[in-house]
Amino acid sequence: MSRTASKFEWNMVELPDGITTSNGNWYHTTSEAIQQYIPGLLKKHEIGKIIKNADHWVGSCNGISLILYLVLVLLGVDAFLSAGIALLFFLFWYYNTSAFVTPVLNAVARLFHFDGFLYVATAASLIYLSMQGVLTATWVGLGLFFLFKVGLLKMLLTWISSKRSAQKATHQDRILNMLLLRYGIKEGLYSGNIQSMQDSLFKTVNYHKTRKKNK
């Protein structure tokens, strides 16, 4: 299964070993596995819509952290202290995103992953700060914009996580797992033991990861 679009639009491709998206995320599951664990879900929500929302949640750590820095410096907080808080928040959100994932807040995650919003908010804030003569905050903001928007910190954490344990579910798999659970509960399609559901999905994740490595 594949979803194609123009060069600048989001798209996804489903392969036997999982689903990959134009945002560079690989989910180690398939529509068949999702249908098996939450029967009827894909009749109510298209697989493309679910994966796209998962992508928004995966990328939200960059946008929220950047906006947090801008809000703090605009409120007069020291630039380096604001940057430190933003970086600490990034780490917190990266490792705990799945705890906050819910279909009800998909629009919020989408906003903080939307390039247009981030570009406009960053440009307007940095221009205002430079006009006010707050140059340190402006330069630190530019540095953080590069760090978060390019996703360097996220890539570093992903690399570190991959080296720790090959059997653990990845950041994006944990997020998709929780999003699927919340969709299932919201639609009344799943009311069993959540931990059992998570264990089953993680077994599927590890199965597809192993298949990919053995190719």
Tab-separated table of N, CA and C in Angstrom, residues 31-98:
chain	number	residue	atom	x	y	z
A	31	SER	N	-0.715	-2.429	8.260
A	31	SER	CA	-2.169	-2.280	8.389
A	31	SER	C	-2.806	-3.611	8.763
A	32	GLU	N	-2.214	-4.694	8.298
A	32	GLU	CA	-2.741	-6.030	8.639
A	32	GLU	C	-2.615	-6.291	10.135
A	33	ALA	N	-1.459	-5.920	10.726
A	33	ALA	CA	-1.258	-6.116	12.163
A	33	ALA	C	-2.198	-5.227	12.967
A	34	ILE	N	-2.387	-4.000	12.506
A	34	ILE	CA	-3.293	-3.074	13.197
A	34	ILE	C	-4.713	-3.606	13.172
A	35	GLN	N	-5.129	-4.103	12.015
A	35	GLN	CA	-6.481	-4.658	11.881
A	35	GLN	C	-6.663	-5.879	12.772
A	36	GLN	N	-5.586	-6.651	12.947
A	36	GLN	CA	-5.651	-7.851	13.775
A	36	GLN	C	-5.847	-7.511	15.245
A	37	TYR	N	-5.160	-6.481	15.720
A	37	TYR	CA	-5.193	-6.137	17.136
A	37	TYR	C	-6.355	-5.233	17.514
A	38	ILE	N	-6.802	-4.389	16.555
A	38	ILE	CA	-7.983	-3.550	16.825
A	38	ILE	C	-8.923	-3.698	15.636
A	39	PRO	N	-9.648	-4.791	15.575
A	39	PRO	CA	-10.558	-5.044	14.451
A	39	PRO	C	-11.565	-3.916	14.259
A	40	GLY	N	-11.688	-3.475	13.024
A	40	GLY	CA	-12.670	-2.445	12.704
A	40	GLY	C	-12.131	-1.035	12.735
A	41	LEU	N	-10.947	-0.819	13.303
A	41	LEU	CA	-10.417	0.548	13.423
A	41	LEU	C	-10.160	1.170	12.057
A	42	LEU	N	-9.586	0.399	11.148
A	42	LEU	CA	-9.234	0.953	9.836
A	42	LEU	C	-10.458	1.165	8.941
A	43	LYS	N	-11.623	0.693	9.390
A	43	LYS	CA	-12.858	0.999	8.674
A	43	LYS	C	-13.375	2.377	9.079
A	44	LYS	N	-12.989	2.811	10.277
A	44	LYS	CA	-13.418	4.111	10.778
A	44	LYS	C	-12.385	5.211	10.501
A	45	HIS	N	-11.112	4.825	10.490
A	45	HIS	CA	-10.036	5.791	10.256
A	45	HIS	C	-9.050	5.210	9.250
A	46	GLU	N	-8.760	5.951	8.206
A	46	GLU	CA	-7.815	5.478	7.194
A	46	GLU	C	-6.429	5.334	7.798
A	47	ILE	N	-5.687	4.324	7.341
A	47	ILE	CA	-4.339	4.092	7.841
A	47	ILE	C	-3.452	5.318	7.589
A	48	GLY	N	-3.643	5.982	6.447
A	48	GLY	CA	-2.851	7.177	6.138
A	48	GLY	C	-3.077	8.295	7.148
A	49	LYS	N	-4.318	8.462	7.566
A	49	LYS	CA	-4.651	9.499	8.540
A	49	LYS	C	-4.013	9.193	9.891
A	50	ILE	N	-4.060	7.947	10.308
A	50	ILE	CA	-3.483	7.545	11.592
A	50	ILE	C	-1.973	7.751	11.592
A	51	ILE	N	-1.313	7.304	10.525
A	51	ILE	CA	0.146	7.429	10.450
A	51	ILE	C	0.560	8.890	10.365
A	52	LYS	N	-0.199	9.699	9.635
A	52	LYS	CA	0.128	11.124	9.528
A	52	LYS	C	0.029	11.806	10.888
A	53	ASN	N	-0.994	11.461	11.657
A	53	ASN	CA	-1.128	12.026	13.001
A	53	ASN	C	0.011	11.545	13.901
A	54	ALA	N	0.427	10.296	13.730
A	54	ALA	CA	1.566	9.791	14.499
A	54	ALA	C	2.820	10.589	14.158
A	55	ASP	N	3.000	10.913	12.884
A	55	ASP	CA	4.134	11.734	12.456
A	55	ASP	C	4.125	13.096	13.140
A	56	HIS	N	2.948	13.694	13.254
A	56	HIS	CA	2.834	14.994	13.926
A	56	HIS	C	3.291	14.892	15.382
A	57	TRP	N	2.865	13.836	16.051
A	57	TRP	CA	3.258	13.644	17.445
A	57	TRP	C	4.755	13.391	17.569
A	58	VAL	N	5.310	12.609	16.645
A	58	VAL	CA	6.747	12.324	16.679
A	58	VAL	C	7.557	13.609	16.539
A	59	GLY	N	7.129	14.496	15.649
A	59	GLY	CA	7.879	15.728	15.409
A	59	GLY	C	7.535	16.870	16.338
A	60	SER	N	6.538	16.696	17.193
A	60	SER	CA	6.075	17.803	18.041
A	60	SER	C	7.124	18.267	19.046
A	61	CYS	N	8.066	17.386	19.432
A	61	CYS	CA	9.063	17.768	20.436
A	61	CYS	C	9.908	18.944	19.954
A	62	ASN	N	10.206	19.001	18.665
A	62	ASN	CA	10.994	20.105	18.124
A	62	ASN	C	10.224	21.420	18.170
A	63	GLY	N	8.994	21.393	17.663
A	63	GLY	CA	8.207	22.619	17.596
A	63	GLY	C	7.837	23.178	18.954
A	64	ILE	N	7.397	22.316	19.861
A	64	ILE	CA	6.994	22.791	21.188
A	64	ILE	C	8.186	23.387	21.936
A	65	SER	N	9.342	22.751	21.833
A	65	SER	CA	10.538	23.242	22.528
A	65	SER	C	10.975	24.595	21.983
A	66	LEU	N	10.907	24.753	20.668
A	66	LEU	CA	11.279	26.023	20.048
A	66	LEU	C	10.335	27.139	20.470
A	67	ILE	N	9.043	26.871	20.438
A	67	ILE	CA	8.057	27.883	20.836
A	67	ILE	C	8.208	28.219	22.318
A	68	LEU	N	8.528	27.225	23.134
A	68	LEU	CA	8.740	27.471	24.560
A	68	LEU	C	9.882	28.462	24.770
A	69	TYR	N	10.979	28.274	24.037
A	69	TYR	CA	12.108	29.206	24.143
A	69	TYR	C	11.668	30.614	23.761
A	70	LEU	N	10.955	30.750	22.651
A	70	LEU	CA	10.537	32.072	22.176
A	70	LEU	C	9.621	32.761	23.183
A	71	VAL	N	8.708	32.013	23.759
A	71	VAL	CA	7.792	32.589	24.755
A	71	VAL	C	8.570	33.091	25.973
A	72	LEU	N	9.529	32.288	26.435
A	72	LEU	CA	10.307	32.663	27.618
A	72	LEU	C	11.131	33.934	27.393
A	73	VAL	N	11.828	34.013	26.259
A	73	VAL	CA	12.660	35.211	26.025
A	73	VAL	C	11.797	36.436	25.780
A	74	LEU	N	10.639	36.250	25.171
A	74	LEU	CA	9.733	37.391	24.970
A	74	LEU	C	9.167	37.892	26.301
A	75	LEU	N	9.129	36.999	27.276
A	75	LEU	CA	8.672	37.389	28.612
A	75	LEU	C	9.806	37.984	29.453
A	76	GLY	N	11.016	38.021	28.873
A	76	GLY	CA	12.133	38.649	29.557
A	76	GLY	C	13.063	37.716	30.289
A	77	VAL	N	12.860	36.417	30.151
A	77	VAL	CA	13.741	35.450	30.802
A	77	VAL	C	15.084	35.431	30.069
A	78	ASP	N	16.182	35.279	30.813
A	78	ASP	CA	17.518	35.238	30.234
A	78	ASP	C	17.593	34.220	29.097
A	79	ALA	N	18.291	34.576	28.027
A	79	ALA	CA	18.347	33.744	26.831
A	79	ALA	C	18.934	32.359	27.106
A	80	PHE	N	20.027	32.306	27.853
A	80	PHE	CA	20.672	31.016	28.109
A	80	PHE	C	19.842	30.149	29.055
A	81	LEU	N	19.190	30.790	30.022
A	81	LEU	CA	18.304	30.056	30.919
A	81	LEU	C	17.110	29.519	30.133
A	82	SER	N	16.578	30.340	29.241
A	82	SER	CA	15.451	29.915	28.399
A	82	SER	C	15.847	28.746	27.508
A	83	ALA	N	17.058	28.824	26.955
A	83	ALA	CA	17.545	27.757	26.096
A	83	ALA	C	17.700	26.458	26.891
A	84	GLY	N	18.212	26.581	28.112
A	84	GLY	CA	18.374	25.405	28.968
A	84	GLY	C	17.041	24.766	29.292
A	85	ILE	N	16.051	25.599	29.600
A	85	ILE	CA	14.712	25.083	29.901
A	85	ILE	C	14.120	24.396	28.674
A	86	ALA	N	14.311	25.023	27.500
A	86	ALA	CA	13.776	24.454	26.264
A	86	ALA	C	14.414	23.100	25.964
A	87	LEU	N	15.713	22.985	26.188
A	87	LEU	CA	16.408	21.724	25.933
A	87	LEU	C	15.974	20.636	26.913
A	88	LEU	N	15.807	21.012	28.177
A	88	LEU	CA	15.340	20.047	29.172
A	88	LEU	C	13.915	19.596	28.856
A	89	PHE	N	13.099	20.550	28.427
A	89	PHE	CA	11.728	20.197	28.058
A	89	PHE	C	11.726	19.259	26.854
A	90	PHE	N	12.629	19.523	25.906
A	90	PHE	CA	12.738	18.654	24.732
A	90	PHE	C	12.983	17.212	25.160
A	91	LEU	N	13.942	17.025	26.082
A	91	LEU	CA	14.266	15.677	26.554
A	91	LEU	C	13.064	15.041	27.253
A	92	PHE	N	12.397	15.838	28.082
A	92	PHE	CA	11.214	15.330	28.788
A	92	PHE	C	10.141	14.912	27.791
A	93	TRP	N	9.857	15.783	26.813
A	93	TRP	CA	8.785	15.506	25.871
A	93	TRP	C	9.143	14.337	24.955
A	94	TYR	N	10.406	14.253	24.548
A	94	TYR	CA	10.850	13.184	23.658
A	94	TYR	C	10.632	11.816	24.306
A	95	TYR	N	11.000	11.708	25.572
A	95	TYR	CA	10.912	10.414	26.247
A	95	TYR	C	9.524	10.128	26.828
A	96	ASN	N	8.653	11.125	26.841
A	96	ASN	CA	7.328	10.925	27.447
A	96	ASN	C	6.168	11.290	26.538
A	97	THR	N	6.439	11.511	25.251
A	97	THR	CA	5.376	11.914	24.327
A	97	THR	C	4.214	10.948	24.343
A	98	SER	N	4.521	9.655	24.342
A	98	SER	CA	3.465	8.652	24.250
A	98	SER	C	2.457	8.744	25.397
